[in-house]
mmCIF file of C-alpha atoms in Angstrom:
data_model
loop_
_atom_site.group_PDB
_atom_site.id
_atom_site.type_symbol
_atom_site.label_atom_id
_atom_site.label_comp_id
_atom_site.label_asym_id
_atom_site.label_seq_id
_atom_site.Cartn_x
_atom_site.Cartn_y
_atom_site.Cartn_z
ATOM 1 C CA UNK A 57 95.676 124.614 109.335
ATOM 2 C CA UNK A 58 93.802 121.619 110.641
ATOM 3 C CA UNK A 59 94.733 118.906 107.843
ATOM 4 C CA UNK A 60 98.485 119.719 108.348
ATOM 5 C CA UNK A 61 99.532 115.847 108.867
ATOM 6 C CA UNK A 62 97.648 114.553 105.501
ATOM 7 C CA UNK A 63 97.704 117.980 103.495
ATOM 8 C CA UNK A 64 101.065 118.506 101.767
ATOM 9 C CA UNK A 65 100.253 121.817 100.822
ATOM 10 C CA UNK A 66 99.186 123.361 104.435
ATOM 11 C CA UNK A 67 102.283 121.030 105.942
ATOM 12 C CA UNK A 68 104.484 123.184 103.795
ATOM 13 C CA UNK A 69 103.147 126.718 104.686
ATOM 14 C CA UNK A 70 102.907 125.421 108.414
ATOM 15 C CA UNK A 71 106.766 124.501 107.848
ATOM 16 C CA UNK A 72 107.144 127.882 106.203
ATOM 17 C CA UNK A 73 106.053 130.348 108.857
ATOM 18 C CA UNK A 74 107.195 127.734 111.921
ATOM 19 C CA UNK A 75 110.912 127.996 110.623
ATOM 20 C CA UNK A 76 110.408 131.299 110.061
ATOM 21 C CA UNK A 77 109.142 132.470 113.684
ATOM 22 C CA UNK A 78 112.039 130.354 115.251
ATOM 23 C CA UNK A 79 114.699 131.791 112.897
ATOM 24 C CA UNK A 80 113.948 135.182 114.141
ATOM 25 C CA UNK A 81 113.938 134.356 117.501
ATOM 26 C CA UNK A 82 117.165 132.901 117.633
ATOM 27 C CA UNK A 83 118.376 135.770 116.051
ATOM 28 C CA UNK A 84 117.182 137.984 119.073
ATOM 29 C CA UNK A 85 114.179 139.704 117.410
ATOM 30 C CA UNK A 86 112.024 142.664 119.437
ATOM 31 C CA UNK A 87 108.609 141.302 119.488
ATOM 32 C CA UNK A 88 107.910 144.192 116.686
ATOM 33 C CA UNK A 89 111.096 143.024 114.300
ATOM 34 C CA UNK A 90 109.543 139.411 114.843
ATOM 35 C CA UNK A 91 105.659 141.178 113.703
ATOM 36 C CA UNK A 92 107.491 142.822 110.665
ATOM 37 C CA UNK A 93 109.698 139.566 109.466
ATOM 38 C CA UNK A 94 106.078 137.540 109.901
ATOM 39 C CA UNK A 95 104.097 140.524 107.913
ATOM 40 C CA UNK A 96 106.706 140.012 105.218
ATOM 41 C CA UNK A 97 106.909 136.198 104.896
ATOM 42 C CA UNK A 98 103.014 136.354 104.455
ATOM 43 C CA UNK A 99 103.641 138.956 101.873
ATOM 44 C CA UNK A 100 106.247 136.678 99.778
ATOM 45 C CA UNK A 101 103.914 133.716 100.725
ATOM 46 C CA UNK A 102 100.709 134.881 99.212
ATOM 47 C CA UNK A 103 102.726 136.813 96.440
ATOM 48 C CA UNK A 104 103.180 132.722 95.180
ATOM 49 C CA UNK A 105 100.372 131.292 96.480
ATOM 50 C CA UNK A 106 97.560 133.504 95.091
ATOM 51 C CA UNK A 107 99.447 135.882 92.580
ATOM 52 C CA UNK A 108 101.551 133.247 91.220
ATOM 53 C CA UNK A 109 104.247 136.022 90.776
ATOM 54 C CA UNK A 110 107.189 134.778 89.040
ATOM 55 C CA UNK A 111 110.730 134.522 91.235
ATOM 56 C CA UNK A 112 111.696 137.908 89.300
ATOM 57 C CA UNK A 113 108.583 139.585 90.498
ATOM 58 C CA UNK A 114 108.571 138.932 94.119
ATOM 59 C CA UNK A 115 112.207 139.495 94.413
ATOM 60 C CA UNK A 116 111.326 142.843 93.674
ATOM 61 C CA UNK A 117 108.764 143.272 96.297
ATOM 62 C CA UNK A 118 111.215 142.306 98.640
ATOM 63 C CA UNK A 119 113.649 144.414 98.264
ATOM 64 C CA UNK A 120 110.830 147.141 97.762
ATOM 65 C CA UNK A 121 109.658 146.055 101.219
ATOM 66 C CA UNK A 122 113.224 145.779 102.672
ATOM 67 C CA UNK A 123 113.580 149.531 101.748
ATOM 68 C CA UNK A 124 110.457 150.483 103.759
ATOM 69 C CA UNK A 125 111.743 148.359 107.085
ATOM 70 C CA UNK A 126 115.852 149.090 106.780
ATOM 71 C CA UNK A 127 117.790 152.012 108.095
ATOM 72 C CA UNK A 128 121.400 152.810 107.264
ATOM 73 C CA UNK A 129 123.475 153.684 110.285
ATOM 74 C CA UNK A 130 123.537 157.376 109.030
ATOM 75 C CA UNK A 131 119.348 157.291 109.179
ATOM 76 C CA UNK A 132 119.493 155.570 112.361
ATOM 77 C CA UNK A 133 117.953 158.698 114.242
ATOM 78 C CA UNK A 134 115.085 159.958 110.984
ATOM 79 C CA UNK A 135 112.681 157.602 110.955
ATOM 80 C CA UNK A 136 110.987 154.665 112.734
ATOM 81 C CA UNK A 137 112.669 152.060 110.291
ATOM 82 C CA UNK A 138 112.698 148.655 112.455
ATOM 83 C CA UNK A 139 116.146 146.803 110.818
ATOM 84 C CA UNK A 140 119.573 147.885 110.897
ATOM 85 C CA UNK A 141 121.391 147.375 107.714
ATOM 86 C CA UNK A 142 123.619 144.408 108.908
ATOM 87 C CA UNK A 143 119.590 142.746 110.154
ATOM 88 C CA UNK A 144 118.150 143.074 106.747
ATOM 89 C CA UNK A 145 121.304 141.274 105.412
ATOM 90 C CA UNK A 146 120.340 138.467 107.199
ATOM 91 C CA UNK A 147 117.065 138.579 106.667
ATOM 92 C CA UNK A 148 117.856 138.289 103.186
ATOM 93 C CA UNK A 149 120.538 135.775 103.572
ATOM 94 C CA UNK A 150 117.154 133.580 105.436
ATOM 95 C CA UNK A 151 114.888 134.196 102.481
ATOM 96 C CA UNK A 152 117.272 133.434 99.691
ATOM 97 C CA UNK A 153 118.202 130.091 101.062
ATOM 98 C CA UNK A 154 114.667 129.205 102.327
ATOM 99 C CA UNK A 155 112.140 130.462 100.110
ATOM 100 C CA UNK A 156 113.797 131.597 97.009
ATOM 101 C CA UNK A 157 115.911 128.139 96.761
ATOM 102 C CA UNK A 158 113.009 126.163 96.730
ATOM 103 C CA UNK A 159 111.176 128.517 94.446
ATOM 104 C CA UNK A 160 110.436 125.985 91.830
ATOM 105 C CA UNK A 161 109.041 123.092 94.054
ATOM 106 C CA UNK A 162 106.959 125.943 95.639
ATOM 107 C CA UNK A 163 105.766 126.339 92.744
ATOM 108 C CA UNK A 164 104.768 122.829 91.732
ATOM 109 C CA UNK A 165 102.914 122.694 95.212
ATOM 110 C CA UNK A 166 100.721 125.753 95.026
ATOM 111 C CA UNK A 167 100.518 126.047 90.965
ATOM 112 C CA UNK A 168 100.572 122.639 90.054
ATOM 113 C CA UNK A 169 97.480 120.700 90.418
ATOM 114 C CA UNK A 170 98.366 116.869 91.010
ATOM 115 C CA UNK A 171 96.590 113.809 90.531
ATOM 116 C CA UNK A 172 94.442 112.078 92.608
ATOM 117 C CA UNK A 173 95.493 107.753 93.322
ATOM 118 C CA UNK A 174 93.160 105.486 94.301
ATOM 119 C CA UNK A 175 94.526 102.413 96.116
ATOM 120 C CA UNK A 176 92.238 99.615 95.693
ATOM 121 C CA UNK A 177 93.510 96.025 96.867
ATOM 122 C CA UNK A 178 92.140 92.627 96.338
ATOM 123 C CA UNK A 179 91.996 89.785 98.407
ATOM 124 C CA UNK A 180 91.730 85.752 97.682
ATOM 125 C CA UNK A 181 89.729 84.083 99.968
ATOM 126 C CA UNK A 182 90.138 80.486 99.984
ATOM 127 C CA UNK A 183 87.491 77.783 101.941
ATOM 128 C CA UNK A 184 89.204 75.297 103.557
ATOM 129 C CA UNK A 185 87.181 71.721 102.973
ATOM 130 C CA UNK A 186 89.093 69.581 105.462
ATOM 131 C CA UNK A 187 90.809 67.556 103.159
ATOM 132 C CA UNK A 188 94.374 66.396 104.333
ATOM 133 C CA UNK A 189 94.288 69.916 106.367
ATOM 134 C CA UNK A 190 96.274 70.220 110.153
ATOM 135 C CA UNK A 191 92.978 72.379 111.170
ATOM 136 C CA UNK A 192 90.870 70.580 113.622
ATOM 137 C CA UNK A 193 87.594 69.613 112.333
ATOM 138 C CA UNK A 194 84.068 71.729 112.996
ATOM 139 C CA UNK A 195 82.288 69.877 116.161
ATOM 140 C CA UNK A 196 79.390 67.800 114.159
ATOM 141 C CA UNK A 197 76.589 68.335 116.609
ATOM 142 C CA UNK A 198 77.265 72.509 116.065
ATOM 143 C CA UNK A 199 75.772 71.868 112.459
ATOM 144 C CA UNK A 200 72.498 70.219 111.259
ATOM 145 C CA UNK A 201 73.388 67.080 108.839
ATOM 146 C CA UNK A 202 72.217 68.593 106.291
ATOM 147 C CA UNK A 203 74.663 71.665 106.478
ATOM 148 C CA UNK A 204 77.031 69.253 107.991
ATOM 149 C CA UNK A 205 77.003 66.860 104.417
ATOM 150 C CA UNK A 206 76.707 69.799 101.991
ATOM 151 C CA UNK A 207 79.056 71.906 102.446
ATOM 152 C CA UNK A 208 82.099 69.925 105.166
ATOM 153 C CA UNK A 209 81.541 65.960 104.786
ATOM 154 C CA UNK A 210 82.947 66.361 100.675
ATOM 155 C CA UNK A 211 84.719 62.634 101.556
ATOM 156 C CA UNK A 212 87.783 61.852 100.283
ATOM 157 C CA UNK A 213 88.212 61.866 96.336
ATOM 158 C CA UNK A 214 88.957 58.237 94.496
ATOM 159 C CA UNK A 215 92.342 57.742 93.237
ATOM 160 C CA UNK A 216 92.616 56.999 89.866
ATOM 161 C CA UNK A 217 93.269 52.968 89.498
ATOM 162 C CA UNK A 218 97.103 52.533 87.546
ATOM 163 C CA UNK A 219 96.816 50.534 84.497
ATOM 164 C CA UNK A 220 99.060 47.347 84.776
ATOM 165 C CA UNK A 221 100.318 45.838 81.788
ATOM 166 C CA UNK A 222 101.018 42.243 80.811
ATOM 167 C CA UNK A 223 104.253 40.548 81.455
ATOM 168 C CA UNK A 224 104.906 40.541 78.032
ATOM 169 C CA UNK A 225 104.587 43.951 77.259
ATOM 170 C CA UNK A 226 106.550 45.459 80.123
ATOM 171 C CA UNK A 227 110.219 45.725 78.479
ATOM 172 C CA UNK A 228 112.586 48.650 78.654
ATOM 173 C CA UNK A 229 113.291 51.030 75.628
ATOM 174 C CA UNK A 230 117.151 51.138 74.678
ATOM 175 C CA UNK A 231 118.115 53.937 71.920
ATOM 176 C CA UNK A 232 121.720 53.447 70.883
ATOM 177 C CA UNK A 233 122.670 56.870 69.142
ATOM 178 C CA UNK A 234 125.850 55.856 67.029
ATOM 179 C CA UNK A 235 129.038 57.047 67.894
ATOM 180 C CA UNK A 236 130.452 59.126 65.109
ATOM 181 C CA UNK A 237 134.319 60.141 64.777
ATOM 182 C CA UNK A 238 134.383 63.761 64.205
ATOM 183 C CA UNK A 239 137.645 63.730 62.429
ATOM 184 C CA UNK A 240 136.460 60.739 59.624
ATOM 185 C CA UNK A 241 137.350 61.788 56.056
ATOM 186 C CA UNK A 242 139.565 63.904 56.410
ATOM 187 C CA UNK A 243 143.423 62.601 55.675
ATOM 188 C CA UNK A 244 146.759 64.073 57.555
ATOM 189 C CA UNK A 245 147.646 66.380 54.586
ATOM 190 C CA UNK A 246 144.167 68.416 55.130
ATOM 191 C CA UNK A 247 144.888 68.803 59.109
ATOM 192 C CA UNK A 248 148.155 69.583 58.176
ATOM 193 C CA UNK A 249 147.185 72.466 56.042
ATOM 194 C CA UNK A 250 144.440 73.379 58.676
ATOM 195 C CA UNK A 251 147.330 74.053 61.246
ATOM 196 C CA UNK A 252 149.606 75.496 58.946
ATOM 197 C CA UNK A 253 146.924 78.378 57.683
ATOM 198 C CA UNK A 254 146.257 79.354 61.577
ATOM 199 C CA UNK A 255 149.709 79.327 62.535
ATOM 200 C CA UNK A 256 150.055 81.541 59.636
ATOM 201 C CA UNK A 257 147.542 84.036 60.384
ATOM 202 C CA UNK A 258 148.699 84.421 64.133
ATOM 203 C CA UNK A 259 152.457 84.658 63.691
ATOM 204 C CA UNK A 260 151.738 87.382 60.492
ATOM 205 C CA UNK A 261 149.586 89.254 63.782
ATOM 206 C CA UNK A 262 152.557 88.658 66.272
ATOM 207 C CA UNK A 263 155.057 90.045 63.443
ATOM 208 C CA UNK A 264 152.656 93.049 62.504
ATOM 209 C CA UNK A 265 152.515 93.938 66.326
ATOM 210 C CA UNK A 266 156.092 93.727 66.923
ATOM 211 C CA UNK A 267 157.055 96.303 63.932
ATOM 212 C CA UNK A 268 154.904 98.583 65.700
ATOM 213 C CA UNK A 269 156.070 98.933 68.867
ATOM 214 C CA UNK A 270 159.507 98.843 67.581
ATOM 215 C CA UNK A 271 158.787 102.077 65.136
ATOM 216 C CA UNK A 272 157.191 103.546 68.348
ATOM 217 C CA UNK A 273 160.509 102.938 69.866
ATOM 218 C CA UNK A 274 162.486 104.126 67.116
ATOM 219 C CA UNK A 275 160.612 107.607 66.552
ATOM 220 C CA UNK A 276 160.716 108.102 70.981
ATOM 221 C CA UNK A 277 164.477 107.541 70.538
ATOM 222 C CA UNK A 278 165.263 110.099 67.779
ATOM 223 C CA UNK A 279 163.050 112.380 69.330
ATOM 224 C CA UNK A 280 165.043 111.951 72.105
ATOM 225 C CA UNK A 281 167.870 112.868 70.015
ATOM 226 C CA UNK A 282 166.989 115.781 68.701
ATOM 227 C CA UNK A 283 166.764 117.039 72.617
ATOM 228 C CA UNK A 284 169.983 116.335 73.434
ATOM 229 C CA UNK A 285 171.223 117.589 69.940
ATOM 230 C CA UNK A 286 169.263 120.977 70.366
ATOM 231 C CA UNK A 287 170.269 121.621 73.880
#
């Protein structure tokens, strides 16, 4: 697994097995248990990797595989089984929160085929002319004149003359928007009614509001009531 830093796919086997290896030798391993746990995360491995076996499947084979490698403690002394019963626990315990978890993004690594970017970036290059620029200017004798007044001496570009206007046409432009009194035609009687309708409308809201909260009182007091009454 050469392309391990740029390959996501050989980065996460390489993660796979490395875990692996170190799990079982914290656990205290014999160099055989540690051959056997390694000969049956390649088996689970490759199970998804090549078979595509579903989660179902290759739960199967390990616990068909566990039952070739495991002992009870009454079969301790009939066959050359490598894990004790309380080992293969754990060994299951590892795989179910490693592998199995991550079944599904597994999946999408080995399965799944993704799609390739290409970055592509573009750059502005602008030529600075010398015009009003804080860059010190080319030495003159480095360049022939000819370069020298085609493509650096560009001078300085002419300003524009202003236009000036006669005496007698230079005046200032006053516009006088009228002032306009928003309450004109309307008499005292209609602003009277005006206020009249809103009050109105907001004390009939106040007085609607008011009955019912005090109904709401009135029902949370009988029912109140009736407690006392029934007990």
């Amino acid at each position: 697994m050469k392309n391990h830093l740029v390959c996501l796919k050989e980065a996460s086997v390489l993660d796979y097995y490395v875990s692996g290896f170190w799990w079982a030798k914290e656990s205290s391993f014999s160099p055989e248990q540690i051959q056997a746990f390694m000969s049956l995360l390649q088996i689970l491995m490759e199970n998804l990797r090549t078979k595509r076996m579903t989660i179902a499947d290759n739960l199967r084979e390990l616990a068909a595989a566990m039952k070739e490698v495991s002992r009870s403690e009454a079969d301790e002394n009939d066959g050359p089984e490598l894990f004790s019963l309380d080992e293969s626990t754990c060994i299951i315990d590892f795989l179910k929160g490693s592998l199995f978890q991550h079944y599904k993004l597994y999946e999408f690594v080995f399965i799944h085929s993704r799609d390739d970017l290409f970055l592509r970036f573009q750059e502005n290059i602008d030529v600075d002319l010398f015009i009003n620029s804080l860059h010190a200017h080319p030495l003159e004798e480095g360049l022939s004149q000819d370069m020298y007044s085609l493509f650096i001496d560009v001078g300085t570009p002419e300003q524009p003359e202003e236009e000036t206007l006669p005496e007698e046409q230079k005046f200032d432009y006053v516009i006088e928007t009228p002032t306009r009194d928003p309450l004109e035609g309307f008499t005292v009687e209609d602003v009277k009614q005006v206020l009249q309708n809103i009050t109105g409308s907001v004390v009939k809201n106040l007085q609607s509001e008011i009955n019912k909260k005090l109904q709401q009182q009135e029902e949370d007091y009988l029912a109140r009531l009736e407690k006392v009454i029934r007990s």
